[in-house]
mmCIF file of C-alpha atoms in Angstrom:
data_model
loop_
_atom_site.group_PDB
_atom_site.id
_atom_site.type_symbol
_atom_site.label_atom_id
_atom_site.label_comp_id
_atom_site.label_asym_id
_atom_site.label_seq_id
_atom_site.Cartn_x
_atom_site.Cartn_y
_atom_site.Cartn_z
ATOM 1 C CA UNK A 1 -58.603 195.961 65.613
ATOM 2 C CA UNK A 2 -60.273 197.740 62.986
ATOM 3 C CA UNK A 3 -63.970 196.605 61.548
ATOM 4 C CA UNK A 4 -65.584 197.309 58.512
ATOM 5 C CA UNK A 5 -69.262 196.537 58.415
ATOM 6 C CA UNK A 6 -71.003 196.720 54.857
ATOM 7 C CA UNK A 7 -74.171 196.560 53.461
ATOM 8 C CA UNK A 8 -75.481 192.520 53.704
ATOM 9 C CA UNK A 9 -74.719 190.529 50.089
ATOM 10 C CA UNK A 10 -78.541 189.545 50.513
ATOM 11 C CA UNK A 11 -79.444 193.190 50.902
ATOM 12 C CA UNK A 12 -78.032 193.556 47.507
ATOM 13 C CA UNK A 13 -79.371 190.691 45.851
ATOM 14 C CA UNK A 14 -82.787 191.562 47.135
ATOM 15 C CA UNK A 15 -84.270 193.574 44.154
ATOM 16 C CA UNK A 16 -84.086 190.726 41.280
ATOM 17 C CA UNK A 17 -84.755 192.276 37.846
ATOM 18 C CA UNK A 18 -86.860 189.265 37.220
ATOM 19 C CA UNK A 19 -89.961 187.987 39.870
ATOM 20 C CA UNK A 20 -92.316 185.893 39.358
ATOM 21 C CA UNK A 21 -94.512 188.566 37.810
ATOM 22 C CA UNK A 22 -91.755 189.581 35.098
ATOM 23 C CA UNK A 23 -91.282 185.897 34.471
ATOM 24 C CA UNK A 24 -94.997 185.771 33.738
ATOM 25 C CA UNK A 25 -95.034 188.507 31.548
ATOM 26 C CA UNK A 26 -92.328 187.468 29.603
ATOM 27 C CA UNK A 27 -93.857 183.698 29.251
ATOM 28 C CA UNK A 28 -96.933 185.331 28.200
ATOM 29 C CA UNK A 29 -94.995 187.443 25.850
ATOM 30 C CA UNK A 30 -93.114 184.700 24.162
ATOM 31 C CA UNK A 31 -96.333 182.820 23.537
ATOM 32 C CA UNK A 32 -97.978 185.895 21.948
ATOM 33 C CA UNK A 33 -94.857 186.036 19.509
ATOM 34 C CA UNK A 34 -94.743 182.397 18.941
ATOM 35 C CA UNK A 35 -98.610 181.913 17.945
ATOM 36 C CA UNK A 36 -99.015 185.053 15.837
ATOM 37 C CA UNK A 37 -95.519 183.958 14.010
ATOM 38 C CA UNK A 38 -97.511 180.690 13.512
ATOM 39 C CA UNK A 39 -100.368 182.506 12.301
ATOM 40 C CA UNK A 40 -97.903 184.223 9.905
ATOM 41 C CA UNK A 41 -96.568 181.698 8.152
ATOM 42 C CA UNK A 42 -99.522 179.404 8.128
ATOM 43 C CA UNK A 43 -101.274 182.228 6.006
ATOM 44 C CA UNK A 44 -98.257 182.321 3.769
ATOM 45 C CA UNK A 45 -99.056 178.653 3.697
ATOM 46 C CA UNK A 46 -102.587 179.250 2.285
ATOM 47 C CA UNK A 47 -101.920 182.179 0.064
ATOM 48 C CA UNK A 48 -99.106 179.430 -1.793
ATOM 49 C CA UNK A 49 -101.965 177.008 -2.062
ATOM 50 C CA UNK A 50 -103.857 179.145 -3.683
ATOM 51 C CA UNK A 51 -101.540 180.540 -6.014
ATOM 52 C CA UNK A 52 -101.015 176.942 -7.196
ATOM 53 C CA UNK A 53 -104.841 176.271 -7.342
ATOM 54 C CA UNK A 54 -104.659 179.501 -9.590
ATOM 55 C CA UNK A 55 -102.313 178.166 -11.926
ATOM 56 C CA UNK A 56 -104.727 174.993 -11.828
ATOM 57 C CA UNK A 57 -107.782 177.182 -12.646
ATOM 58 C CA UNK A 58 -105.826 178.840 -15.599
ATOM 59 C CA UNK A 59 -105.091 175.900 -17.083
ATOM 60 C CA UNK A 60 -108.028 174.230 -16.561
ATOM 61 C CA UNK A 61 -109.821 176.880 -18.811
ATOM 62 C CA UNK A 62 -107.362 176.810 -21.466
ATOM 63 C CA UNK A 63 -107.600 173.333 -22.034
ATOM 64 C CA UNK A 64 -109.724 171.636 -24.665
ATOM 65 C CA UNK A 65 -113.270 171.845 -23.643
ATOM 66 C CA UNK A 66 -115.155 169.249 -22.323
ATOM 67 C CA UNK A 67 -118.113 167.426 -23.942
ATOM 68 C CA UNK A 68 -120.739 166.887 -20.787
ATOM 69 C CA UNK A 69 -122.480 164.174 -22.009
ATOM 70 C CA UNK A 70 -120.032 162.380 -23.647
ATOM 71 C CA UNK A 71 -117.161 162.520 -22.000
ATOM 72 C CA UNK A 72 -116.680 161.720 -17.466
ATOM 73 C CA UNK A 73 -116.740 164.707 -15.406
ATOM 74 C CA UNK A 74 -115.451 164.605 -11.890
ATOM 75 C CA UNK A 75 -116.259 168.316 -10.310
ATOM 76 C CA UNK A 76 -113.141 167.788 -7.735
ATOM 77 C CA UNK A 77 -111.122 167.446 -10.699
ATOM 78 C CA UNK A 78 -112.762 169.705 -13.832
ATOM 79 C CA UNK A 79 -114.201 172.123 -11.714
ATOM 80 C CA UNK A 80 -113.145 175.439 -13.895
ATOM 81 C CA UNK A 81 -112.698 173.603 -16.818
ATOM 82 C CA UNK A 82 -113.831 174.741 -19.804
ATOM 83 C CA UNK A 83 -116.990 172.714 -21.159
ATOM 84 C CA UNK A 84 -119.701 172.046 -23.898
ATOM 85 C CA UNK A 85 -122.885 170.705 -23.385
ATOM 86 C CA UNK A 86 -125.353 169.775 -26.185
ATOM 87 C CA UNK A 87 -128.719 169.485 -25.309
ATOM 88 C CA UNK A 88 -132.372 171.630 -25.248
ATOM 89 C CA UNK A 89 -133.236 173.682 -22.803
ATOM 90 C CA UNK A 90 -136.644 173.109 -20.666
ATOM 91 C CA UNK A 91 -137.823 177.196 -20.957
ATOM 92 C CA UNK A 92 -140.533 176.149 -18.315
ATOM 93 C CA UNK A 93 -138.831 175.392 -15.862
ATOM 94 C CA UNK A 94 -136.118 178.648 -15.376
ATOM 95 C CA UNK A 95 -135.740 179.643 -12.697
ATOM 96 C CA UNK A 96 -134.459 183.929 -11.236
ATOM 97 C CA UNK A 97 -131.868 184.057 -7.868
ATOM 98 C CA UNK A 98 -132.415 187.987 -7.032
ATOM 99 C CA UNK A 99 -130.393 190.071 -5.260
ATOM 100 C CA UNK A 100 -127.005 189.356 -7.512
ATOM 101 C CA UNK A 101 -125.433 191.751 -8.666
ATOM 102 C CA UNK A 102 -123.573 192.850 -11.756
ATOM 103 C CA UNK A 103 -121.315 196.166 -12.305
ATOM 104 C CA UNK A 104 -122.524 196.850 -8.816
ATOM 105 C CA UNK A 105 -126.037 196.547 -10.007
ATOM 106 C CA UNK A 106 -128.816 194.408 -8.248
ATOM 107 C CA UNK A 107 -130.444 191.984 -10.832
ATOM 108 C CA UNK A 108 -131.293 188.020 -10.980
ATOM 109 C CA UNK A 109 -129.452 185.310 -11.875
ATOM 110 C CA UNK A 110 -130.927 183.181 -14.877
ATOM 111 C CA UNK A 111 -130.939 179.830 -14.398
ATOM 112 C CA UNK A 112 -132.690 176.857 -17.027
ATOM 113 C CA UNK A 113 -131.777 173.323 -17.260
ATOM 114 C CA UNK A 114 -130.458 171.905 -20.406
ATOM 115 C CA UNK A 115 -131.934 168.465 -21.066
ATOM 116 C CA UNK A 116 -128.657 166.388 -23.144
ATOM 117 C CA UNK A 117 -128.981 165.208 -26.130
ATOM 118 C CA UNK A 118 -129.497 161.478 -26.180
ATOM 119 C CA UNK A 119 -130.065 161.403 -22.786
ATOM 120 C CA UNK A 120 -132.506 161.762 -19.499
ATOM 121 C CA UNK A 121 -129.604 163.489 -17.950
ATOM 122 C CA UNK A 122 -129.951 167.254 -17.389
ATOM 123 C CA UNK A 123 -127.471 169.859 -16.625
ATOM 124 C CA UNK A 124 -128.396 173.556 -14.816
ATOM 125 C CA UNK A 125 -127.351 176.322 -17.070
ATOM 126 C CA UNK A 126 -126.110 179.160 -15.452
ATOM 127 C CA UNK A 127 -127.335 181.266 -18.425
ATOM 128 C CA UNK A 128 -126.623 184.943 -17.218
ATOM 129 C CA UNK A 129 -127.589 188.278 -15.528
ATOM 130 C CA UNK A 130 -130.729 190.370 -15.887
ATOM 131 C CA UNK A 131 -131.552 193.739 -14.099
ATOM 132 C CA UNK A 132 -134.514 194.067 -11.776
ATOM 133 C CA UNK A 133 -137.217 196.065 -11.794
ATOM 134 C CA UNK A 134 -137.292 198.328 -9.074
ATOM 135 C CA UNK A 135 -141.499 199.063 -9.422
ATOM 136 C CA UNK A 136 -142.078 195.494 -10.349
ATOM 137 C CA UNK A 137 -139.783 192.866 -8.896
ATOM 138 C CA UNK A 138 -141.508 189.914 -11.002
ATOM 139 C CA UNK A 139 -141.696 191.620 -14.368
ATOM 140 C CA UNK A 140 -138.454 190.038 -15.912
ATOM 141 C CA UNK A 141 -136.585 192.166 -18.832
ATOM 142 C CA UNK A 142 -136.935 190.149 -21.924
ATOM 143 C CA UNK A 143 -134.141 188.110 -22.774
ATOM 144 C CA UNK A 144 -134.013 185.143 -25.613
ATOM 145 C CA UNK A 145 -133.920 181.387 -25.284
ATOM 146 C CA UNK A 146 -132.680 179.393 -27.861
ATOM 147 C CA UNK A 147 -135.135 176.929 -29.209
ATOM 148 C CA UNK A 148 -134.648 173.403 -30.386
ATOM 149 C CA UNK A 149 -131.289 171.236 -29.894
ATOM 150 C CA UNK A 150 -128.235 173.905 -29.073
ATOM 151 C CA UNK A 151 -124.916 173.925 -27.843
ATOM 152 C CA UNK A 152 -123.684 175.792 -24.640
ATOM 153 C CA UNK A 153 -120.135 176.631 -23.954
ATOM 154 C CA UNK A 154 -119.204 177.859 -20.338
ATOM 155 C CA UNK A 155 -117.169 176.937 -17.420
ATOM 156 C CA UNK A 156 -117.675 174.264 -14.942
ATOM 157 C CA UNK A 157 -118.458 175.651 -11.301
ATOM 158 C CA UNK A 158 -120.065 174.970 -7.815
ATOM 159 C CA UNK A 159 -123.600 175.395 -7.478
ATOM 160 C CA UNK A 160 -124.783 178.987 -6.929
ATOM 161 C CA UNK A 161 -124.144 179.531 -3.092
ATOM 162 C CA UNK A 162 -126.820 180.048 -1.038
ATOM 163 C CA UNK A 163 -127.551 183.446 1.129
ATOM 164 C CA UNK A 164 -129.110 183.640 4.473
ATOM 165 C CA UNK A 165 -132.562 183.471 4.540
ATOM 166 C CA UNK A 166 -135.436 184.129 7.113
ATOM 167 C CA UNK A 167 -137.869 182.237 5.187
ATOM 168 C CA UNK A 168 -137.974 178.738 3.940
ATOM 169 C CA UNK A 169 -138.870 179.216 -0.110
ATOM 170 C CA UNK A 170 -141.206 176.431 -1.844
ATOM 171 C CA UNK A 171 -139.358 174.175 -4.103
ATOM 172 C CA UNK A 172 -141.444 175.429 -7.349
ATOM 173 C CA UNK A 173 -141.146 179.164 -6.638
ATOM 174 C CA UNK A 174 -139.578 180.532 -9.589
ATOM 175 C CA UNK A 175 -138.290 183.814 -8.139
ATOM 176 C CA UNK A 176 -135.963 182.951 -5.501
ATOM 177 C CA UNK A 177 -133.113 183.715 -3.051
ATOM 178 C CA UNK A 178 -131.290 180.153 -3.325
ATOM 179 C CA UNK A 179 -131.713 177.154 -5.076
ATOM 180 C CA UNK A 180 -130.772 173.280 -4.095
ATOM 181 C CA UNK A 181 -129.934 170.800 -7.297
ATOM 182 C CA UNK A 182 -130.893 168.302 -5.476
ATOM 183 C CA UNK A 183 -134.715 169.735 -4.130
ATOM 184 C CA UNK A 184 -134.928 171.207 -7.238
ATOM 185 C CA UNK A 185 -134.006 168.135 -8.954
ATOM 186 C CA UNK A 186 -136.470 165.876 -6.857
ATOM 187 C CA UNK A 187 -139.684 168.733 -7.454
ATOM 188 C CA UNK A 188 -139.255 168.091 -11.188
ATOM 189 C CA UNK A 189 -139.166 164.392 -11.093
ATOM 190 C CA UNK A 190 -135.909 164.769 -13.368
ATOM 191 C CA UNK A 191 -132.320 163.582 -13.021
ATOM 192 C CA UNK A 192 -129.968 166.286 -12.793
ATOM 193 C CA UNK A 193 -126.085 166.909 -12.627
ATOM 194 C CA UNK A 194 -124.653 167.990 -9.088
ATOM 195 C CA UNK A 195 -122.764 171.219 -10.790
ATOM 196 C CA UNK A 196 -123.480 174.021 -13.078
ATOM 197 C CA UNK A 197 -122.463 175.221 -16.314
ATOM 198 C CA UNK A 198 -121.779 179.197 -15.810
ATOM 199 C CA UNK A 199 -122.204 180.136 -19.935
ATOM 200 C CA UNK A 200 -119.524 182.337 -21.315
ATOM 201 C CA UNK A 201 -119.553 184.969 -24.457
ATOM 202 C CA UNK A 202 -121.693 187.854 -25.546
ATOM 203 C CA UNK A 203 -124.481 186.218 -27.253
ATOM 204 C CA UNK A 204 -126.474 189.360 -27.534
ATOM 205 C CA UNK A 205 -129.350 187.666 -26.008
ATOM 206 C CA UNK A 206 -130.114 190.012 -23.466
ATOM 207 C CA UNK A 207 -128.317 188.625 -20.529
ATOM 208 C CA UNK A 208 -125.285 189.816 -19.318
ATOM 209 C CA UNK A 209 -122.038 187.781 -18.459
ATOM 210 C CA UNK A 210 -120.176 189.889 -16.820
ATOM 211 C CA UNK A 211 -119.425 187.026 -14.211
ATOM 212 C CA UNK A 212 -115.979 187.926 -11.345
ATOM 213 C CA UNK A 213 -113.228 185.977 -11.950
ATOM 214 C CA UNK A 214 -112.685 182.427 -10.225
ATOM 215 C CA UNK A 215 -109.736 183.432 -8.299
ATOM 216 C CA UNK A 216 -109.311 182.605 -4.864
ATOM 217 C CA UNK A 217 -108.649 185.812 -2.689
ATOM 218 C CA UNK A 218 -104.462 185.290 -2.270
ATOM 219 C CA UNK A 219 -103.968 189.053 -1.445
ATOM 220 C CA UNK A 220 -106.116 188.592 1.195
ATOM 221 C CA UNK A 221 -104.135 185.956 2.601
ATOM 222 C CA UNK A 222 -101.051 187.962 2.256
ATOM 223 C CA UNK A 223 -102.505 190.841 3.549
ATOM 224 C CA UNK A 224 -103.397 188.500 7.072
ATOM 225 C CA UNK A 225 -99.975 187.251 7.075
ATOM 226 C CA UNK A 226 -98.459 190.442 6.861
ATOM 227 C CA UNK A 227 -100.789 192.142 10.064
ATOM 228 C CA UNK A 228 -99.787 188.403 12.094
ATOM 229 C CA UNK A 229 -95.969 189.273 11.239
ATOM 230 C CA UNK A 230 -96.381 192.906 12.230
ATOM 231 C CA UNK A 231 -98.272 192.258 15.612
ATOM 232 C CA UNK A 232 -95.203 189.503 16.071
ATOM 233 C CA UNK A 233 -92.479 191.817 15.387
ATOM 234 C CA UNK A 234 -93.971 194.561 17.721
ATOM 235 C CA UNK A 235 -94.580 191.939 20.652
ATOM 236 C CA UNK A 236 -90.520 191.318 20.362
ATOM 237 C CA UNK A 237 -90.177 194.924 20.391
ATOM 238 C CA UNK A 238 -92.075 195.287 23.316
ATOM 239 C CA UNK A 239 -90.351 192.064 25.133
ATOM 240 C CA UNK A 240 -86.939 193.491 24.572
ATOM 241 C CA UNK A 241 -87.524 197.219 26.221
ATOM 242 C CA UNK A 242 -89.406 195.200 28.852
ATOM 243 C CA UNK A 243 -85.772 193.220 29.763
ATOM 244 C CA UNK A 244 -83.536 195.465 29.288
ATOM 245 C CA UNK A 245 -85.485 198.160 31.429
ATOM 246 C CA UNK A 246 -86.276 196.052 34.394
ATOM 247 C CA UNK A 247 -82.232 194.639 33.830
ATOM 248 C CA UNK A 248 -81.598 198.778 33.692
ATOM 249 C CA UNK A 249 -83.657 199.357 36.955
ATOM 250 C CA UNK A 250 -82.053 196.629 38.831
ATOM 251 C CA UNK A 251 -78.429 197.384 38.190
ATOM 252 C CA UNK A 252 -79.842 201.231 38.710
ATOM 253 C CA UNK A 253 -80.890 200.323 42.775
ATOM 254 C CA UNK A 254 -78.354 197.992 43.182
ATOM 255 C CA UNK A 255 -75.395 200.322 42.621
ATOM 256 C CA UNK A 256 -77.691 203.114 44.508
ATOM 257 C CA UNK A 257 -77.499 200.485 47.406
ATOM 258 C CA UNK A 258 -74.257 199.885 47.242
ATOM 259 C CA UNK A 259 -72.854 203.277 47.499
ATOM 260 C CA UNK A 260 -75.152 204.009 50.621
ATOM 261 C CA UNK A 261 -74.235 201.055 52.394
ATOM 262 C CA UNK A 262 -73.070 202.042 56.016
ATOM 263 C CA UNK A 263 -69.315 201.788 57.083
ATOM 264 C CA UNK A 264 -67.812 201.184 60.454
ATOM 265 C CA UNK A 265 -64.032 201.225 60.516
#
């Protein structure tokens, strides 16, 4: 009787394309895709948020102005709204943030509070943009304030934000990095709204107001959205020539294997 003697099922079976090393990799590899996909579309997410809070902003400033003073203002809600305040401003009491810049030049922000009319109520004026002096930082370029009752027109926004800073500044120091409302509100002993009025229009006063628009950055979000997508598309990339070459490498050996196998007959 004749015998045939071939190579053992298990010996062919014994080079699996996928271990418990590939199976790592590719768990590690699908989590890769699935949070940077996530990433993705969650900064689509923002950059459609903002678009709409664009279209907010737009209209906002459009829209009839706004009598501070007269008529409720809820920042959440009017913040970029176009607004008129009525009032006099206190001169004395004006205060410089340095180091901002305009048409990439380093200047001071001019800040005075307007005291309303018929009221103890005062608002901080975000008046414009003067140029420093490079030989002396606390001569101030001339600039003119009006005198007596006026009216501002501007937009509502957020409090100048503050900058890093080493040193802690006295409340009544009139050239400044930052200011606080509310510390500034408490040194004067005066009662002060929790917003600012940035003033608008060339006044020819001396102060510039040149001021970036208040958009929110949305090519920035698309541009992050765009990198997570990429870096998601390449891990797939990179997953799929990992399975199909260790797939290629096992059916490679196997059929090597097979076609050595020894024969008895």
């Amino acid at each position: 009787m004749s015998k045939q003697i071939t190579s053992d099922s298990g010996m062919l079976m014994s080079e699996k394309a996928f271990g418990p090393k590939e199976l790592l990799i590719i768990i590690l590899g699908l989590l890769v895709i699935g949070v940077t996909t996530s990433l993705g579309f969650w900064q689509l997410g923002r950059a459609h948020e903002k678009e709409a809070l664009n279209l907010q902003m737009d209209q906002r400033e459009k829209a009839h102005p706004l009598q501070i003073g007269q008529a409720e203002v809820r920042f959440s809600r009017d913040v970029w709204r176009r607004a008129e305040a009525r009032g006099v401003f206190a001169e004395q009491w004006t205060i410089y943030l340095q180091n901002r810049q305009q048409n990439e030049q380093v200047g001071f922000w001019v800040l005075t509070p307007l005291k309303l009319a018929d009221s103890d109520t005062y608002l901080m004026v975000l008046r414009g943009w003067v140029p420093r002096n490079f030989q002396a930082m606390d001569l101030i370029k001339p600039y003119k304030t009006p005198q007596g009752l006026t009216v501002i027109d501007g937009l509502i926004a957020p409090p100048p934000s503050e900058w890093f800073s080493f040193f802690t500044e006295p409340p009544g120091q009139v050239i400044r990095q930052n200011v606080n409302l509310q510390k500034y509100a408490d040194f004067h002993h005066i009662k002060l709204l929790p917003f600012v009025l940035r003033q608008s229009g060339d006044l020819h006063d001396g102060l510039g107001r040149q001021w970036p628009a208040a958009k929110t950055g949305v090519g920035t979000n698309y541009g992050y959205a765009a990198q997570w997508f990429g870096m998601s598309a390449t891990g797939v990339v990179l997953l799929l020539y990992f399975v199909f070459q260790r797939l290629r490498k096992t059916k490679s050996k196997r059929g090597a294997e097979g076609s050595t196998a020894p024969r008895v007959l």
